[in-house]
Coordinates of C-alpha atoms in Angstrom, one line a residue:
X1 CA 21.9 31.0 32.3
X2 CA 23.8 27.8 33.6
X3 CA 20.2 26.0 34.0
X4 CA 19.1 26.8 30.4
X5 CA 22.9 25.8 29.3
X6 CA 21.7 22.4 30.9
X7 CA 18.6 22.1 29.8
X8 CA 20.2 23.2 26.1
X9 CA 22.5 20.2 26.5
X10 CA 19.5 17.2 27.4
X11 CA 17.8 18.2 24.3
X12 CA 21.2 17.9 22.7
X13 CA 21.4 14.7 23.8
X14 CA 17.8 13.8 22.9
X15 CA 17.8 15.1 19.2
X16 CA 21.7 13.2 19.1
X17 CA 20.0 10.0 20.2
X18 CA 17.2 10.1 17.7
X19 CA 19.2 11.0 15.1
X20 CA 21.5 8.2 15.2
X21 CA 18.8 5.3 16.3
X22 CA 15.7 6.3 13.9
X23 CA 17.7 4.9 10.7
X24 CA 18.5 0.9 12.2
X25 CA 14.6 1.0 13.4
X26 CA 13.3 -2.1 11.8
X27 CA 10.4 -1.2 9.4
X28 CA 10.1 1.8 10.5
X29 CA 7.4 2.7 7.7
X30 CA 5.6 0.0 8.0
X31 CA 3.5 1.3 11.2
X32 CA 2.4 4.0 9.1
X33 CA 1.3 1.5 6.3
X34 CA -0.8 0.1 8.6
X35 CA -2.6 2.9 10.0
X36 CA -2.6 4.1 6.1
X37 CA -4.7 1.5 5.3
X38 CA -6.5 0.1 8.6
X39 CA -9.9 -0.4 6.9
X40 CA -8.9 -2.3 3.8
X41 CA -6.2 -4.4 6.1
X42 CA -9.7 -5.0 8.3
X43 CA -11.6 -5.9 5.7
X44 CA -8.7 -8.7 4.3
X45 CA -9.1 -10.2 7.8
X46 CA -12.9 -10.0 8.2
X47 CA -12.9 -12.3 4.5
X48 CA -10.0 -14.7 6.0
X49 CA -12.0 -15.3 9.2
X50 CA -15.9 -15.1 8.0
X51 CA -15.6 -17.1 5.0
X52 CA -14.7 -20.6 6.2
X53 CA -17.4 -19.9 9.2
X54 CA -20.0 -19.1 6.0
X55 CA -18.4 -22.5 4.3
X56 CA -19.5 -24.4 7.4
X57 CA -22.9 -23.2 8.0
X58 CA -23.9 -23.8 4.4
X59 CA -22.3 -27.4 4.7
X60 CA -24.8 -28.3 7.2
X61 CA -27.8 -27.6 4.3
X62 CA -25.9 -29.7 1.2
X63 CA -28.5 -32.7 2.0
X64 CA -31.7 -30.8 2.8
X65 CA -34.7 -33.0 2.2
X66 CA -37.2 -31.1 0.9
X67 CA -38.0 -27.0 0.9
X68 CA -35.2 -25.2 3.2
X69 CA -37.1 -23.6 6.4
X70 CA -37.0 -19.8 7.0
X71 CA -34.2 -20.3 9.3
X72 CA -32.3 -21.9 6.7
X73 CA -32.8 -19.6 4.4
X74 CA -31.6 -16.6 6.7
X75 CA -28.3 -18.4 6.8
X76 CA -27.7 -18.2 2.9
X77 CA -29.5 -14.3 3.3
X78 CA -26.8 -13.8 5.3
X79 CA -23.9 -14.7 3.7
X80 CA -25.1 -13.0 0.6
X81 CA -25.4 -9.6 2.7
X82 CA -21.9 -10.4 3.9
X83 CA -20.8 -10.8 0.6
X84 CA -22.4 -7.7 -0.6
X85 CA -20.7 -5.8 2.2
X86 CA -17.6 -7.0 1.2
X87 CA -17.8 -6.2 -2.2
X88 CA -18.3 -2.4 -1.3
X89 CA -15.4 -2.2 1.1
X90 CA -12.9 -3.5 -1.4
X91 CA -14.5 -1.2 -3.7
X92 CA -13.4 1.3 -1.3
X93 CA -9.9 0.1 -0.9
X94 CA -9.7 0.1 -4.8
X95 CA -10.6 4.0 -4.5
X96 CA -8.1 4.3 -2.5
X97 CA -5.4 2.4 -4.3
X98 CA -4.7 0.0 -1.7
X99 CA -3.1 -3.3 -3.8
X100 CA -5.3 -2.6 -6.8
X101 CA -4.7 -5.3 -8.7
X102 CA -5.1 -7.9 -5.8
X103 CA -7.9 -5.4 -4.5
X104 CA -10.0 -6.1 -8.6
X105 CA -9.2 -10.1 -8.6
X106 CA -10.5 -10.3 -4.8
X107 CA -13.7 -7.9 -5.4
X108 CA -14.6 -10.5 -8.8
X109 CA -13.9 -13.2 -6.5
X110 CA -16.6 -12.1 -4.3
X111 CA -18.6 -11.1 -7.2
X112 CA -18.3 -15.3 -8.3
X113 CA -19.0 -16.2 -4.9
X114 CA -22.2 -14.3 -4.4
X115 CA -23.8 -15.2 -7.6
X116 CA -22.9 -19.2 -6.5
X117 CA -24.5 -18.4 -3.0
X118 CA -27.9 -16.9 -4.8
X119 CA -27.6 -19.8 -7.5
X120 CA -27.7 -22.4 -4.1
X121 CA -30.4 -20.5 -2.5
X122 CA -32.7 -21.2 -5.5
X123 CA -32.0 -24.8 -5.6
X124 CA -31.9 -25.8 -2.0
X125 CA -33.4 -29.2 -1.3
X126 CA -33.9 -29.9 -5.0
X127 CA -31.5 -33.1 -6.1
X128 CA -29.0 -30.7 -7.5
X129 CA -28.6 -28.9 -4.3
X130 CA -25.9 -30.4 -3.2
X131 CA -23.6 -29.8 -6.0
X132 CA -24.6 -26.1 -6.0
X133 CA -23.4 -26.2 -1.7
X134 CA -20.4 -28.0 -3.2
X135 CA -19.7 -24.8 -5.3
X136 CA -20.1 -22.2 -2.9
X137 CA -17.7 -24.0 -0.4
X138 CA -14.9 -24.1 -3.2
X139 CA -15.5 -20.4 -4.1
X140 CA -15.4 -19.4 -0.5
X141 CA -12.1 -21.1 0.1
X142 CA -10.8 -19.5 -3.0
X143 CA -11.8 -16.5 -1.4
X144 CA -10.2 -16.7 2.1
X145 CA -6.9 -18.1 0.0
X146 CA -6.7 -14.6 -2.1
X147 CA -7.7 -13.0 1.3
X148 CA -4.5 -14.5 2.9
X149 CA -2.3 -14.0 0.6
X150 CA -2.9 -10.7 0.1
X151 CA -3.0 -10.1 3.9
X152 CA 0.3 -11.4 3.6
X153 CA 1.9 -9.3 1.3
X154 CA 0.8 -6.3 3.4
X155 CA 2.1 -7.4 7.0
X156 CA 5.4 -9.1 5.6
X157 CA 6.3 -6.7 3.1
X158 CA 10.0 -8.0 2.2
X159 CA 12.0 -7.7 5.5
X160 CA 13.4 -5.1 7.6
X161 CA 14.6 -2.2 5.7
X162 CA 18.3 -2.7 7.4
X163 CA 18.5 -6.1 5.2
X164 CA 20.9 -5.5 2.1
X165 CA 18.1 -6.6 -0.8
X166 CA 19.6 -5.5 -3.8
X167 CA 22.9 -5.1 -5.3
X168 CA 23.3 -1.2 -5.0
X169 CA 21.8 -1.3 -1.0
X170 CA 24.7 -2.3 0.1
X171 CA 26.4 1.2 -1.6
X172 CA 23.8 3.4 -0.5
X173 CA 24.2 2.0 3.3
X174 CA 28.1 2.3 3.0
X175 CA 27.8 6.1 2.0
X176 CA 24.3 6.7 4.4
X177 CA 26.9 5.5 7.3
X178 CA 29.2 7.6 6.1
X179 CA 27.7 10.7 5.5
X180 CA 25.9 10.0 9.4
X181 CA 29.1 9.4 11.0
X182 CA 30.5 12.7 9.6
X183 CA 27.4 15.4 9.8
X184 CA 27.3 13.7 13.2
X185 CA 30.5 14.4 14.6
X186 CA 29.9 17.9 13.2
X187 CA 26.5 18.3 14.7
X188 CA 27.9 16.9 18.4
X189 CA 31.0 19.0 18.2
X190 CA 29.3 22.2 17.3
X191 CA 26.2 21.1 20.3
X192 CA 29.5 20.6 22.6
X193 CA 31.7 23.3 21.7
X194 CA 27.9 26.2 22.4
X195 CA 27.2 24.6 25.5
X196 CA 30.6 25.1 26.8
X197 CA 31.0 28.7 25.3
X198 CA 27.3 28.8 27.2
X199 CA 28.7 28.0 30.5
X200 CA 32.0 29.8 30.3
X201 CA 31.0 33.2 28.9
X202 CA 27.7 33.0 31.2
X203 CA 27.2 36.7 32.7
X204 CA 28.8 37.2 36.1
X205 CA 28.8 40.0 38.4
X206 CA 31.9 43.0 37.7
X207 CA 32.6 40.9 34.3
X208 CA 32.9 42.9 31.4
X209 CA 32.0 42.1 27.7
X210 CA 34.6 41.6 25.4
X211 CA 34.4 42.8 21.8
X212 CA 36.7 41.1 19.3
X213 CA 36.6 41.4 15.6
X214 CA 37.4 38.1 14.5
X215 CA 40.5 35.6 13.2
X216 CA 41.2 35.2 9.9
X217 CA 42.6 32.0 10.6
X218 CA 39.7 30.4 12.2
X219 CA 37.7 31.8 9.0
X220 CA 40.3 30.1 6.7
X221 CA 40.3 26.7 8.9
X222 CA 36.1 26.2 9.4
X223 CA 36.2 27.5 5.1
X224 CA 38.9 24.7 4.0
X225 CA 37.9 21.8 6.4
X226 CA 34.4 21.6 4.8
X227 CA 35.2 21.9 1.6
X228 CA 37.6 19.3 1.6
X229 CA 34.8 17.2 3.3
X230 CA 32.4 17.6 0.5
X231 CA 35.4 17.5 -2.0
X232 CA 36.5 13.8 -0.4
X233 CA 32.2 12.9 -0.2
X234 CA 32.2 13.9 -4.1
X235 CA 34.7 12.0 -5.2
X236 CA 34.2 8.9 -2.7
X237 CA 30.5 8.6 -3.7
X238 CA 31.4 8.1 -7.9
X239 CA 31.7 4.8 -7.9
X240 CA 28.6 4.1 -6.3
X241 CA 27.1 6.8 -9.1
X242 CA 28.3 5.3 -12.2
X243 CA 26.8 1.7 -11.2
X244 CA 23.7 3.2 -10.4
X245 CA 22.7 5.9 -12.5
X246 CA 25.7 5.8 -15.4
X247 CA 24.2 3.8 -18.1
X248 CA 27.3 2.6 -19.8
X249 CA 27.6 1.0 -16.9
X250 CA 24.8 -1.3 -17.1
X251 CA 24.3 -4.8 -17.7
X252 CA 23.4 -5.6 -21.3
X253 CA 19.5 -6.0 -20.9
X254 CA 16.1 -5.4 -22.2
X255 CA 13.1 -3.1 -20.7
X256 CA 11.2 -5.0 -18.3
X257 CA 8.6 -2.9 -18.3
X258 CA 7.5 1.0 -18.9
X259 CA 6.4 2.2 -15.5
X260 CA 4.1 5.7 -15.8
X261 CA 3.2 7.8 -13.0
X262 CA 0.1 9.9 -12.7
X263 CA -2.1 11.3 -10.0
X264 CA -2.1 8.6 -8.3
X265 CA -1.0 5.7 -9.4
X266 CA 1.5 3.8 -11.3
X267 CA 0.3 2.0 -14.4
X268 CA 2.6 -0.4 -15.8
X269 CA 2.8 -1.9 -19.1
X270 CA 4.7 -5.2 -19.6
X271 CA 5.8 -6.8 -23.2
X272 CA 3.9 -9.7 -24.4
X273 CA 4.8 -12.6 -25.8
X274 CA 6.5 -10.8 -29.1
X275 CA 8.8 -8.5 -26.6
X276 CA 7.8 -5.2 -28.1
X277 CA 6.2 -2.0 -26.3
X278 CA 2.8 -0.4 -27.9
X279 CA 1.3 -4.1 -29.3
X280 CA -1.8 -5.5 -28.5
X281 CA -0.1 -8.6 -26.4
X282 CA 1.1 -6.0 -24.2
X283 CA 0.2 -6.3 -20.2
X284 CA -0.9 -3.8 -18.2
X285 CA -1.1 -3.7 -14.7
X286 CA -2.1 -0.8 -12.2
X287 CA 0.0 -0.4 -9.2
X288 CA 1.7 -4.0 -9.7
X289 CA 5.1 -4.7 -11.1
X290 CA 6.8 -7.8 -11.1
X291 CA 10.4 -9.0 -11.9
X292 CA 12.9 -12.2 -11.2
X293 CA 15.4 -12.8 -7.5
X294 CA 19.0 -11.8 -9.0
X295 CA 17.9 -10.6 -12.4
X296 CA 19.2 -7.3 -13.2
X297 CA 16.2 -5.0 -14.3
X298 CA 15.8 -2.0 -16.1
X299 CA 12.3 0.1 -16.6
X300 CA 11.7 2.9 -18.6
X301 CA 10.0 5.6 -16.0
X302 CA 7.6 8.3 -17.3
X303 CA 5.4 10.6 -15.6
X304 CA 1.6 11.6 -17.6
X305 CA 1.0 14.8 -15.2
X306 CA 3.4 16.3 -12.2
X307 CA 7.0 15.5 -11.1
X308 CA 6.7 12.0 -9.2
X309 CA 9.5 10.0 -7.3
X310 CA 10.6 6.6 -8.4
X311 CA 10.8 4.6 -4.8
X312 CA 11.7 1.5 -3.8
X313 CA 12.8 1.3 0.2
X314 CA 14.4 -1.6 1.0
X315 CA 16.2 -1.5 -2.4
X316 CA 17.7 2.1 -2.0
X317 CA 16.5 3.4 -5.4
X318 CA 15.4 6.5 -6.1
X319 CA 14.5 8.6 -9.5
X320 CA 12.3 11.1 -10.4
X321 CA 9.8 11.2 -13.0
X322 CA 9.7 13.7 -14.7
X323 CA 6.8 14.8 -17.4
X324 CA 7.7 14.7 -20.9
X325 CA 10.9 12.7 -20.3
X326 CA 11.4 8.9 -20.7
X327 CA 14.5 8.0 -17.2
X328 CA 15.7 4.6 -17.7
X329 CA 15.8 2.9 -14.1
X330 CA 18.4 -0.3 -13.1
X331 CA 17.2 -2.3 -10.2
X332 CA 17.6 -5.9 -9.0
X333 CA 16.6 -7.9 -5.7
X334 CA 18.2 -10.8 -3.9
X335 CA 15.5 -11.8 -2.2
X336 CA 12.7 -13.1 -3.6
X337 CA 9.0 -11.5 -1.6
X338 CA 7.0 -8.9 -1.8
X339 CA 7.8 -5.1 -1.2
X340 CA 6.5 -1.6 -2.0
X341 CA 6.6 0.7 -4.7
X342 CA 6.4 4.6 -3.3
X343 CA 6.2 8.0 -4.5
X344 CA 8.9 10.3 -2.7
X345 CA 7.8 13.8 -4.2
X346 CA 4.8 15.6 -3.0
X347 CA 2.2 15.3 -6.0
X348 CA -0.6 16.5 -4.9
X349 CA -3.4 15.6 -2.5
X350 CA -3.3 11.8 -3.1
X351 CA 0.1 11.9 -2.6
X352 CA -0.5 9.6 0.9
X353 CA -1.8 6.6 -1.3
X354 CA 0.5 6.5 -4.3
X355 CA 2.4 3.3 -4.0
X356 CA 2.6 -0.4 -5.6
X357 CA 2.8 -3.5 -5.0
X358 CA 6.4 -5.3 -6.1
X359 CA 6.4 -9.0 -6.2
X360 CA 10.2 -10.8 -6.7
X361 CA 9.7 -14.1 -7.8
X362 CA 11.9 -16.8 -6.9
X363 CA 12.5 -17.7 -11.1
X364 CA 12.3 -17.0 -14.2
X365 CA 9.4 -20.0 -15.0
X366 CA 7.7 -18.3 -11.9
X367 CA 7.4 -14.8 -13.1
X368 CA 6.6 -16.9 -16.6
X369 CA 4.0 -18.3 -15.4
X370 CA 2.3 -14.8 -13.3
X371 CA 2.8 -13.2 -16.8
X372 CA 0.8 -15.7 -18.9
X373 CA -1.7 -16.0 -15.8
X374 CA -2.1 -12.4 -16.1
X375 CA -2.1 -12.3 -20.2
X376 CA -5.1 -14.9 -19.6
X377 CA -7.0 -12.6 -17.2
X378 CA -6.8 -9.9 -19.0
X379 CA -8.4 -11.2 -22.4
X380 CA -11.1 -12.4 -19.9
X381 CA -11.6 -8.9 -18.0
X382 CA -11.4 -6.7 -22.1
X383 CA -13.3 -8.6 -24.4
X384 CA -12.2 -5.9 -27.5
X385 CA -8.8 -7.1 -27.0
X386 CA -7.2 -8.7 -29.6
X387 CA -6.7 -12.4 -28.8
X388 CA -3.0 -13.2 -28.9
X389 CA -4.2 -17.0 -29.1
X390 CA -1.3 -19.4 -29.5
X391 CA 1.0 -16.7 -28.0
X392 CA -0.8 -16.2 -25.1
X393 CA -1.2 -19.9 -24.9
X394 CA 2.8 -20.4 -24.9
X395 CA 3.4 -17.7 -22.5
X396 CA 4.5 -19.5 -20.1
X397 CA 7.8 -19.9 -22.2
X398 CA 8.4 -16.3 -22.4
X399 CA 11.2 -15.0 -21.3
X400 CA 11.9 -11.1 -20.7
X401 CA 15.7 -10.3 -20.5

């Protein structure tokens, strides 16, 4: 008995030091990211690297004099059939919801660059060759710059989740800590207090078993000490619960956005330029929300199907989403970067690949100018929109609050 007492106690100490180091590990979910999404983060760095060596080799046939030779020609084949394998691997990563909206502007990117590269086949060693080279070398820089910065977004994804972001992570840490501390005294003491009663009461020969029926007082002492445990938790936790989730509480400001789950995805639909829900300025976005450094923000969260979770790590806020209900959400970020939108309730089978993008911009005439980027793009990409003409044109002046 006195070995498995010991052996009892190392895994004590094991599970102890586990419990105590796994929350300060830096990023901890970000290796899981990673191997989440290894081929579309593959195929971001194949585009980064590839396209400025495709940029160069077509360089060297901008002055052709005369028909290209079959040699030359392979080179252009081949960045065409690059192109066209790229195209089907972001496809896949769209599928997949990896960075959908970044995924759809890279994938038309291609789409530009490849119909430039078989516009400069057909024209090589004519006099307008040259600009048509020209062209292809500026759409495959635009490419490898999308390709960056969206590799970006994926391997620095805001900072280590340790970092106080927002106004309310700072809360949530204080009572984390304090809720840790507490269940891990109990857990340590109770580990301690079996191996000892292990080791004491451990059979031994001409001992006899002793039979007791209890202590009323011991009931009455391990009954009273945790209830007035989770009576001092309840009560030490409220303020942190009325900034966070009390509405009367909040900050006097309007909807950002309306953020809807659904298997599996979050669609979100911005106000345009006349700061009202359900008109036809209204952006929409899959899987991409956006907001301003230090602005307190507010969404209203639905769900179209299942019960989904509201997540955003580093900034310690949680809600559910529940169908048929419409859960305002308050949220800010003091640091401007890019972080991750998750679902925390299991939703079915796509559960794995339900998250979002989340971009803080640095100001106001930054997220300004995303939104009437994005207003512009989006007339582009629906042609049976209705055009908010001058509105969209002075979007850049709109202001969200």
């Amino acid at each position: 008995m006195r070995y498995w007492s010991v052996l009892f106690a190392l895994v004590s100490v094991l599970v102890i030091a586990t419990f105590v180091y796994a929350p300060f590990d830096d990023d901890w979910w970000l290796p899981s990211y990673r191997a989440t999404n290894a081929q579309s983060i593959a195929t971001l760095e194949d585009i980064q690297i590839q396209a400025p060596e495709s940029a160069t080799a077509l360089v060297a046939l901008r002055d052709l004099d005369g028909p290209a030779a079959p040699e030359q020609l392979e080179t252009v084949d081949q960045t065409r059939a690059w192109l066209d394998r790229q195209s089907a691997r972001l496809d896949q990563a769209i599928q997949s919801n990896f960075l959908t909206t970044r995924s759809r502007a890279l994938e038309s990117q291609v789409a530009r660059t490849r119909d430039s590269v078989v516009e400069a086949r057909n024209l090589l060693g004519t006099s307008e060759g040259p600009e048509a080279i020209d062209q292809v070398v500026a759409e495959l820089g635009r490419l490898e710059t999308m390709a960056g910065e969206t590799l970006a977004s994926v391997v620095e994804p805001g900072g280590s989740l340790r970092a106080t972001v927002s106004t309310a992570a700072g809360q949530i840490d204080h009572l984390y800590i304090l809720l840790l501390v507490i269940t891990g005294i109990t857990f340590i003491g109770v580990a301690v207090a079996l191996v000892l009663i292990l080791w004491k009461f451990r059979a031994q020969p001409g001992r006899r078993a002793h039979y007791s029926h209890g202590s009323l007082r011991l009931e009455i002492i391990w009954t009273v000490i945790p209830a007035a445990i989770l009576v001092f938790i309840a009560l030490y936790q409220l303020r942190a619960w009325a900034d966070i989730k009390i509405q009367s509480t909040w900050p006097d400001v309007r909807p950002l956005a309306e953020v809807t789950a659904r298997q599996f995805q979050w669609k979100i639909r911005y106000p345009g330029p006349d700061g009202r829900f359900g008109t036809d300025d209204d952006l929409h976005t899959v899987n991409d929300l956006h907001f301003v450094k230090d602005e307190p923000t507010i969404i209203h969260l639905k769900s179209e199907d299942v019960i989904h979770s509201f997540f955003l790590p580093q900034m310690r806020i949680k809600q559910d989403a529940v169908p048929g209900m419409t859960i305002p959400v308050l949220f800010d970020a003091r640091k401007a970067g890019r972080y991750e939108l998750l679902c925390a309730e299991l939703c079915g089978w796509g559960h794995y690949k339900m998250r979002s993008q989340v971009t803080v911009h640095e100001s106001q005439d930054e997220f300004n100018e995303w939104m009437a980027q994005s207003l512009r793009e989006q007339e582009l990409s629906d042609p049976t929109a209705s055009p908010a003409s001058a509105d969209v044109a002075n979007a850049s002046g709109l202001r969200v609050e």
